[in-house]
Coordinates of C-alpha atoms in Angstrom, one line a residue:
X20 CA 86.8 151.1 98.9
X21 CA 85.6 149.7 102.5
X22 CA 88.4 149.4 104.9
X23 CA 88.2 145.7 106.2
X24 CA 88.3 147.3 110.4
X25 CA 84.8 149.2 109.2
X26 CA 82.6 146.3 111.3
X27 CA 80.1 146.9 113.9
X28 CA 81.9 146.8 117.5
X29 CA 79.5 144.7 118.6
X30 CA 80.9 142.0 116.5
X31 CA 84.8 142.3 117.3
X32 CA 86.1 142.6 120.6
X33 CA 87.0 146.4 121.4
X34 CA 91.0 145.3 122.0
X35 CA 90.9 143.6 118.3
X36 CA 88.9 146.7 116.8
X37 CA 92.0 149.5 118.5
X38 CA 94.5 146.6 116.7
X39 CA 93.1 146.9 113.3
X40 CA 93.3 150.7 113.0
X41 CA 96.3 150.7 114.2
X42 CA 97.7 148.6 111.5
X43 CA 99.8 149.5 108.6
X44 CA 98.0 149.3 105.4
X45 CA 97.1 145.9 104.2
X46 CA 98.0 144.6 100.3
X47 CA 94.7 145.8 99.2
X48 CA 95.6 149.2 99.8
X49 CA 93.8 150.1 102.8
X50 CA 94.9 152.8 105.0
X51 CA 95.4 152.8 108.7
X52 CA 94.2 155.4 111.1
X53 CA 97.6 156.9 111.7
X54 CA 98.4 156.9 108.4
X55 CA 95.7 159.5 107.4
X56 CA 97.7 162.3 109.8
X57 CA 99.8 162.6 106.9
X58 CA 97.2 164.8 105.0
X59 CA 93.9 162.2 104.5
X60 CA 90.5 163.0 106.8
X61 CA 90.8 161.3 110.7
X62 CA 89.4 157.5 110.4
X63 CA 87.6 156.7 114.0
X64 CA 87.1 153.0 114.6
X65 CA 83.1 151.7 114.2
X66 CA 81.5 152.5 117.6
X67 CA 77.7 152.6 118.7
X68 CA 77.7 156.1 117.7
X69 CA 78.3 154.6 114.2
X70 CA 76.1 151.6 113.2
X71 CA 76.0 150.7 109.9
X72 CA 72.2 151.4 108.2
X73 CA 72.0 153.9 111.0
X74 CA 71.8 158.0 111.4
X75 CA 75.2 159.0 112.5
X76 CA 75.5 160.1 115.5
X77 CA 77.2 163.3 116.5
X78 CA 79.6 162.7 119.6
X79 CA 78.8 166.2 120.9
X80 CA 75.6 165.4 120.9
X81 CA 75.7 162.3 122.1
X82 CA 77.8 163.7 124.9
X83 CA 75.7 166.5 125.8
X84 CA 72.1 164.0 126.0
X85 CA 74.2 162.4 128.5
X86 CA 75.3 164.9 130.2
X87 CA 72.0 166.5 130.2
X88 CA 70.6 163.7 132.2
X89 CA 73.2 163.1 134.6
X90 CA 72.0 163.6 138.8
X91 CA 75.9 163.6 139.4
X92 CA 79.7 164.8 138.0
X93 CA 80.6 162.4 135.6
X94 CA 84.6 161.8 134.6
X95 CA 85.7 161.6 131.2
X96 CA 87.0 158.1 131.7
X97 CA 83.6 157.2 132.3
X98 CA 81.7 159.2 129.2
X99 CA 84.6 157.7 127.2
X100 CA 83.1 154.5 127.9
X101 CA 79.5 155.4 127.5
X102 CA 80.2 156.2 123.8
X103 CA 82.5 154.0 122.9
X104 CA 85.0 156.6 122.1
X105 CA 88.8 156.9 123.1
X106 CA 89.6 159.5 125.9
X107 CA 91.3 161.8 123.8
X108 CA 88.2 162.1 121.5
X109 CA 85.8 162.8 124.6
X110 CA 88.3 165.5 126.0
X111 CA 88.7 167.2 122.8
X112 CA 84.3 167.2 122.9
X113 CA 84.2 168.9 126.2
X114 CA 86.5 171.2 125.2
X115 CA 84.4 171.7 121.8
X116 CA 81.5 172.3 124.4
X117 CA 82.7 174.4 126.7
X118 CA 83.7 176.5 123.7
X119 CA 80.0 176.2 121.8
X120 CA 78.4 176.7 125.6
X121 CA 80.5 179.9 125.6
X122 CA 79.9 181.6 122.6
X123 CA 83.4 181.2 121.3
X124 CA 83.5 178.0 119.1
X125 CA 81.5 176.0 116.6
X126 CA 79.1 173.5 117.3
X127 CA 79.3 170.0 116.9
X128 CA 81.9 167.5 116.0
X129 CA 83.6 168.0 113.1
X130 CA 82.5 166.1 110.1
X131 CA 85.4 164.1 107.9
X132 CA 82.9 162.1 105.9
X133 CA 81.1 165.4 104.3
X134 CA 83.0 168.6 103.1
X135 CA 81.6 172.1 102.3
X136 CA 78.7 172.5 105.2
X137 CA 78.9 175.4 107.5
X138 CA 79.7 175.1 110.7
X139 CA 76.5 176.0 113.1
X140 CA 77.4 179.3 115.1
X141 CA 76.8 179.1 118.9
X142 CA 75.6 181.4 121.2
X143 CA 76.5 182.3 124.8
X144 CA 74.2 179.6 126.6
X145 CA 72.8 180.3 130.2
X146 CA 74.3 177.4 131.5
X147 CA 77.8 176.0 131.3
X148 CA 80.1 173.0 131.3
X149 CA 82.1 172.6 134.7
X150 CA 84.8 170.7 136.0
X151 CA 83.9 169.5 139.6
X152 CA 84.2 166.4 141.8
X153 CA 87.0 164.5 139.3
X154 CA 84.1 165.2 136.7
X155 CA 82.0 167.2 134.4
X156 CA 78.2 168.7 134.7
X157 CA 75.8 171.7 133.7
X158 CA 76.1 174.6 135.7
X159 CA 73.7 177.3 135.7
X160 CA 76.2 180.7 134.7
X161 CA 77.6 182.6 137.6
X162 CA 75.7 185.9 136.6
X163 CA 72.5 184.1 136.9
X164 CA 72.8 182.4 140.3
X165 CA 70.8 184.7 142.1
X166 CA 67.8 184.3 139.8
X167 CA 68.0 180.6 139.8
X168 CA 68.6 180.6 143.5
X169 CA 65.8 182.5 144.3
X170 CA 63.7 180.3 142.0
X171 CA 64.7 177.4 143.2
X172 CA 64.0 178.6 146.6
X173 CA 60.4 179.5 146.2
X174 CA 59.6 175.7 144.4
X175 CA 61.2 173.7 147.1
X176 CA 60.0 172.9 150.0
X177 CA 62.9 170.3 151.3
X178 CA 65.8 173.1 151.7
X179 CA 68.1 172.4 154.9
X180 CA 66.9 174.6 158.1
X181 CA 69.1 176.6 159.7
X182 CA 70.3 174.4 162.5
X183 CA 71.1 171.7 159.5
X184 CA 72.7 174.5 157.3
X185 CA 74.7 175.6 160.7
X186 CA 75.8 171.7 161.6
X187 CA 76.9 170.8 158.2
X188 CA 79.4 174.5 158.0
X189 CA 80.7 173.1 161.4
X190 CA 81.1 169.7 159.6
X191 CA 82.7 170.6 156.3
X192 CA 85.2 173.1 158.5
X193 CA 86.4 170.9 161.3
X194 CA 85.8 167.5 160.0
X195 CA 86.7 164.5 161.0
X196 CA 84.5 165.4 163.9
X197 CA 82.2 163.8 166.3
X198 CA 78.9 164.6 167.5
X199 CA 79.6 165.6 170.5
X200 CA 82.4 167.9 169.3
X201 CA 79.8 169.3 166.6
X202 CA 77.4 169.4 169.8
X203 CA 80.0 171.4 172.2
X204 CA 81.3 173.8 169.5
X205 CA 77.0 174.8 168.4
X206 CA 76.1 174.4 172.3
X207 CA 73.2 172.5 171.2
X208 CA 72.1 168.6 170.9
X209 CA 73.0 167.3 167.2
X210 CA 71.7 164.1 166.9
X211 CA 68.4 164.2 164.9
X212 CA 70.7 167.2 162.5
X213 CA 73.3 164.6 161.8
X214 CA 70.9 162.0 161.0
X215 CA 69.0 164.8 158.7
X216 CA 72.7 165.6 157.0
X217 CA 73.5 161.7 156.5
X218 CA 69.6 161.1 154.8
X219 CA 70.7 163.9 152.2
X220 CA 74.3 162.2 151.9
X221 CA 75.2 165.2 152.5
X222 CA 77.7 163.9 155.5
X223 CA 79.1 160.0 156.2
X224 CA 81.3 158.2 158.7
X225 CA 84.6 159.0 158.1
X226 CA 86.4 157.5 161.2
X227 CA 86.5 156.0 164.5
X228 CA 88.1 157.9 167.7
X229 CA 90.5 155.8 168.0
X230 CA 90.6 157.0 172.2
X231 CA 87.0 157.2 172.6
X232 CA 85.1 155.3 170.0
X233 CA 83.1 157.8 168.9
X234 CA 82.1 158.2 165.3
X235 CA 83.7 160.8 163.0
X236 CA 81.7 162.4 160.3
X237 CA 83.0 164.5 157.2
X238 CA 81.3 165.5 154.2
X239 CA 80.7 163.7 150.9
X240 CA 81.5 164.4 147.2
X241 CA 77.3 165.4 146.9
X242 CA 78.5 168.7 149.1
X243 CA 81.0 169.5 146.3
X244 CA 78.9 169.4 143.6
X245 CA 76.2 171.3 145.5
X246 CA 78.4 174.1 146.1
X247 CA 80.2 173.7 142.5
X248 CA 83.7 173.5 144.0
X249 CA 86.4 170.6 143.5
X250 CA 87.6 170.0 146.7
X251 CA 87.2 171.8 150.8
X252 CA 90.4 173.6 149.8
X253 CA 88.4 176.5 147.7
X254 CA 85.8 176.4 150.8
X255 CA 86.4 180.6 152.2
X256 CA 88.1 181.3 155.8
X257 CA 85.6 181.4 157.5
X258 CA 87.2 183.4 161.0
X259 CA 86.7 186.7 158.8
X260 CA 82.8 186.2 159.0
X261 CA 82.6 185.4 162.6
X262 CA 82.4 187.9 165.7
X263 CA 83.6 185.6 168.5
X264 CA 84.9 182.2 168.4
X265 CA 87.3 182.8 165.6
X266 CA 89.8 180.3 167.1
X267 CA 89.9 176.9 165.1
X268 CA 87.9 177.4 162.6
X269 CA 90.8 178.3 160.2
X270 CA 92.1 175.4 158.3
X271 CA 95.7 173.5 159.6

C-alpha cells in the first residue's frame, strides 16, 4: 500500500512534507515515520535522492560526489541541504564514511527497501574524511603527507616564497597586526608580501588601529584548511623553534 506523504518534494512544500511523516497513521491504515521505530524498517520522506521512475540514489554516495568536488570545508547544515536530507541523517553518513574511509565499517547507506544483500566490505582508503573549519573535506592520510607533499611540490609552480611563507607565520602568530609591525618584527619592507598573502586569501583586514589608523591584518579560514587544523589554537609554540627573539611570539 502507498503511503499518501510518498510525493515528489518538488511538489509539496518541504515544511508540509516533515508534517506528514510526522503524523499518526491515517484511517486507511498508513503508518507514520515514528511509528515504524517500534519494530517496522525507517520511512525517510521523498527527497531528490528519491524520485519516483528514478535509480535510487545512495545518500553516501551522493554525499561523497559532493564532497569529492568541494574546493572548500563544507558543514553538515549545508550538505543536509544539498540532499534534501535531515541533519541527523547527514551526520549519521559521515560517520558511516569516516568508518568505510577507515577500514572499520560497511559501505553505503543501509537499505530498508531490500533485505538479504551483503553489505560491501571497505578498505583502509589513502585519504580520509576531516573535520576542519566548522566543516568536513578529504584529506590525504597523515602517513602519506610526505609523498603527497613532495609531489605536490615538484607539479606546482605557484608555492609561497620564503619571505611570503616568513610574513604570513608572523601574521597567523601575532595577528591583529599592521604592516609596519609585520615590517619592524621581519626588519624588512612588507608591502608587495601582504598584497601576495591577500591575492591568495590567505590573509584579510581584520581591524583598524584605532590610535594610528593603520590597517590590521589576520588570517582567513583558507589558512585552516590549508594546514588541516580547526582553529590558531592547535597552531605549535613557536619560541621553542627560534634562537633569538623568543619574546612575544608565544600566545596571551
Amino acid at each position: 500500500m502507498t503511503n499518501e506523504t510518498d510525493v515528489a518534494a518538488t511538489d509539496v512544500p518541504d515544511e508540509q512534507v516533515f508534517d506528514a511523516v510526522n503524523e499518526p497513521a491515517d484511517e486507511n491504515g498508513a503508518v507514520s515515520a515514528n511509528e515504524t521505530d517500534a519494530g517496522g524498517p525507517e520511512l525517510s520522506i521523498v527527497t531528490p535522492l528519491d524520485v519516483p521512475g528514478q535509480p535510487r540514489l545512495d545518500l553516501d554516495r551522493a554525499l561523497e560526489a559532493i564532497l569529492f568536488i568541494a574546493d572548500e570545508p563544507q558543514s553538515v547544515v549545508s550538505l543536509a541541504a544539498a540532499v534534501a536530507r535531515p541533519v541527523a541523517e547527514v551526520r549519521a553518513a559521515i560517520a558511516r564514511l569516516r568508518a568505510d574511509y577507515d577500514g572499520a565499517g560497511p559501505s553505503g547507506e543501509p537499505r530498508t527497501d531490500v533485505a538479504g544483500e551483503p553489505e560491501p566490505r571497505s578498505i583502509r582508503r589513502g585519504f580520509e574524511l576531516r573535520e576542519v573549519g566548522g566543516g568536513w573535506r578529504f584529506y590525504v592520510r597523515a602517513e602519506y603527507d610526505t609523498l603527497v607533499a613532495d609531489f605536490v611540490l615538484t607539479q606546482s609552480s605557484t608555492r609561497l616564497s620564503q619571505a611570503a611563507l616568513e610574513t604570513l607565520s608572523v601574521i597567523a602568530y601575532k595577528q591583529p597586526i599592521s604592516r609596519s609591525q609585520v615590517a619592524s618584527i621581519r626588519a624588512v619592507n612588507v608591502d608587495s608580501v601582504v598584497r601576495t598573502l591577500l591575492g591568495r586569501g590567505l590573509v584579510t583586514e581584520v581591524d583598524t588601529d584605532p590610535e594610528t589608523g593603520a590597517i590590521l591584518y589576520g588570517t582567513t579560514e583558507l589558512l585552516l584548511t590549508n594546514l588541516g587544523i580547526n582553529s590558531l589554537d592547535e597552531l605549535p609554540h613557536i619560541s621553542p623553534l627560534l634562537d633569538d627573539g623568543q619574546e612575544g611570539f608565544d600566545f596571551d
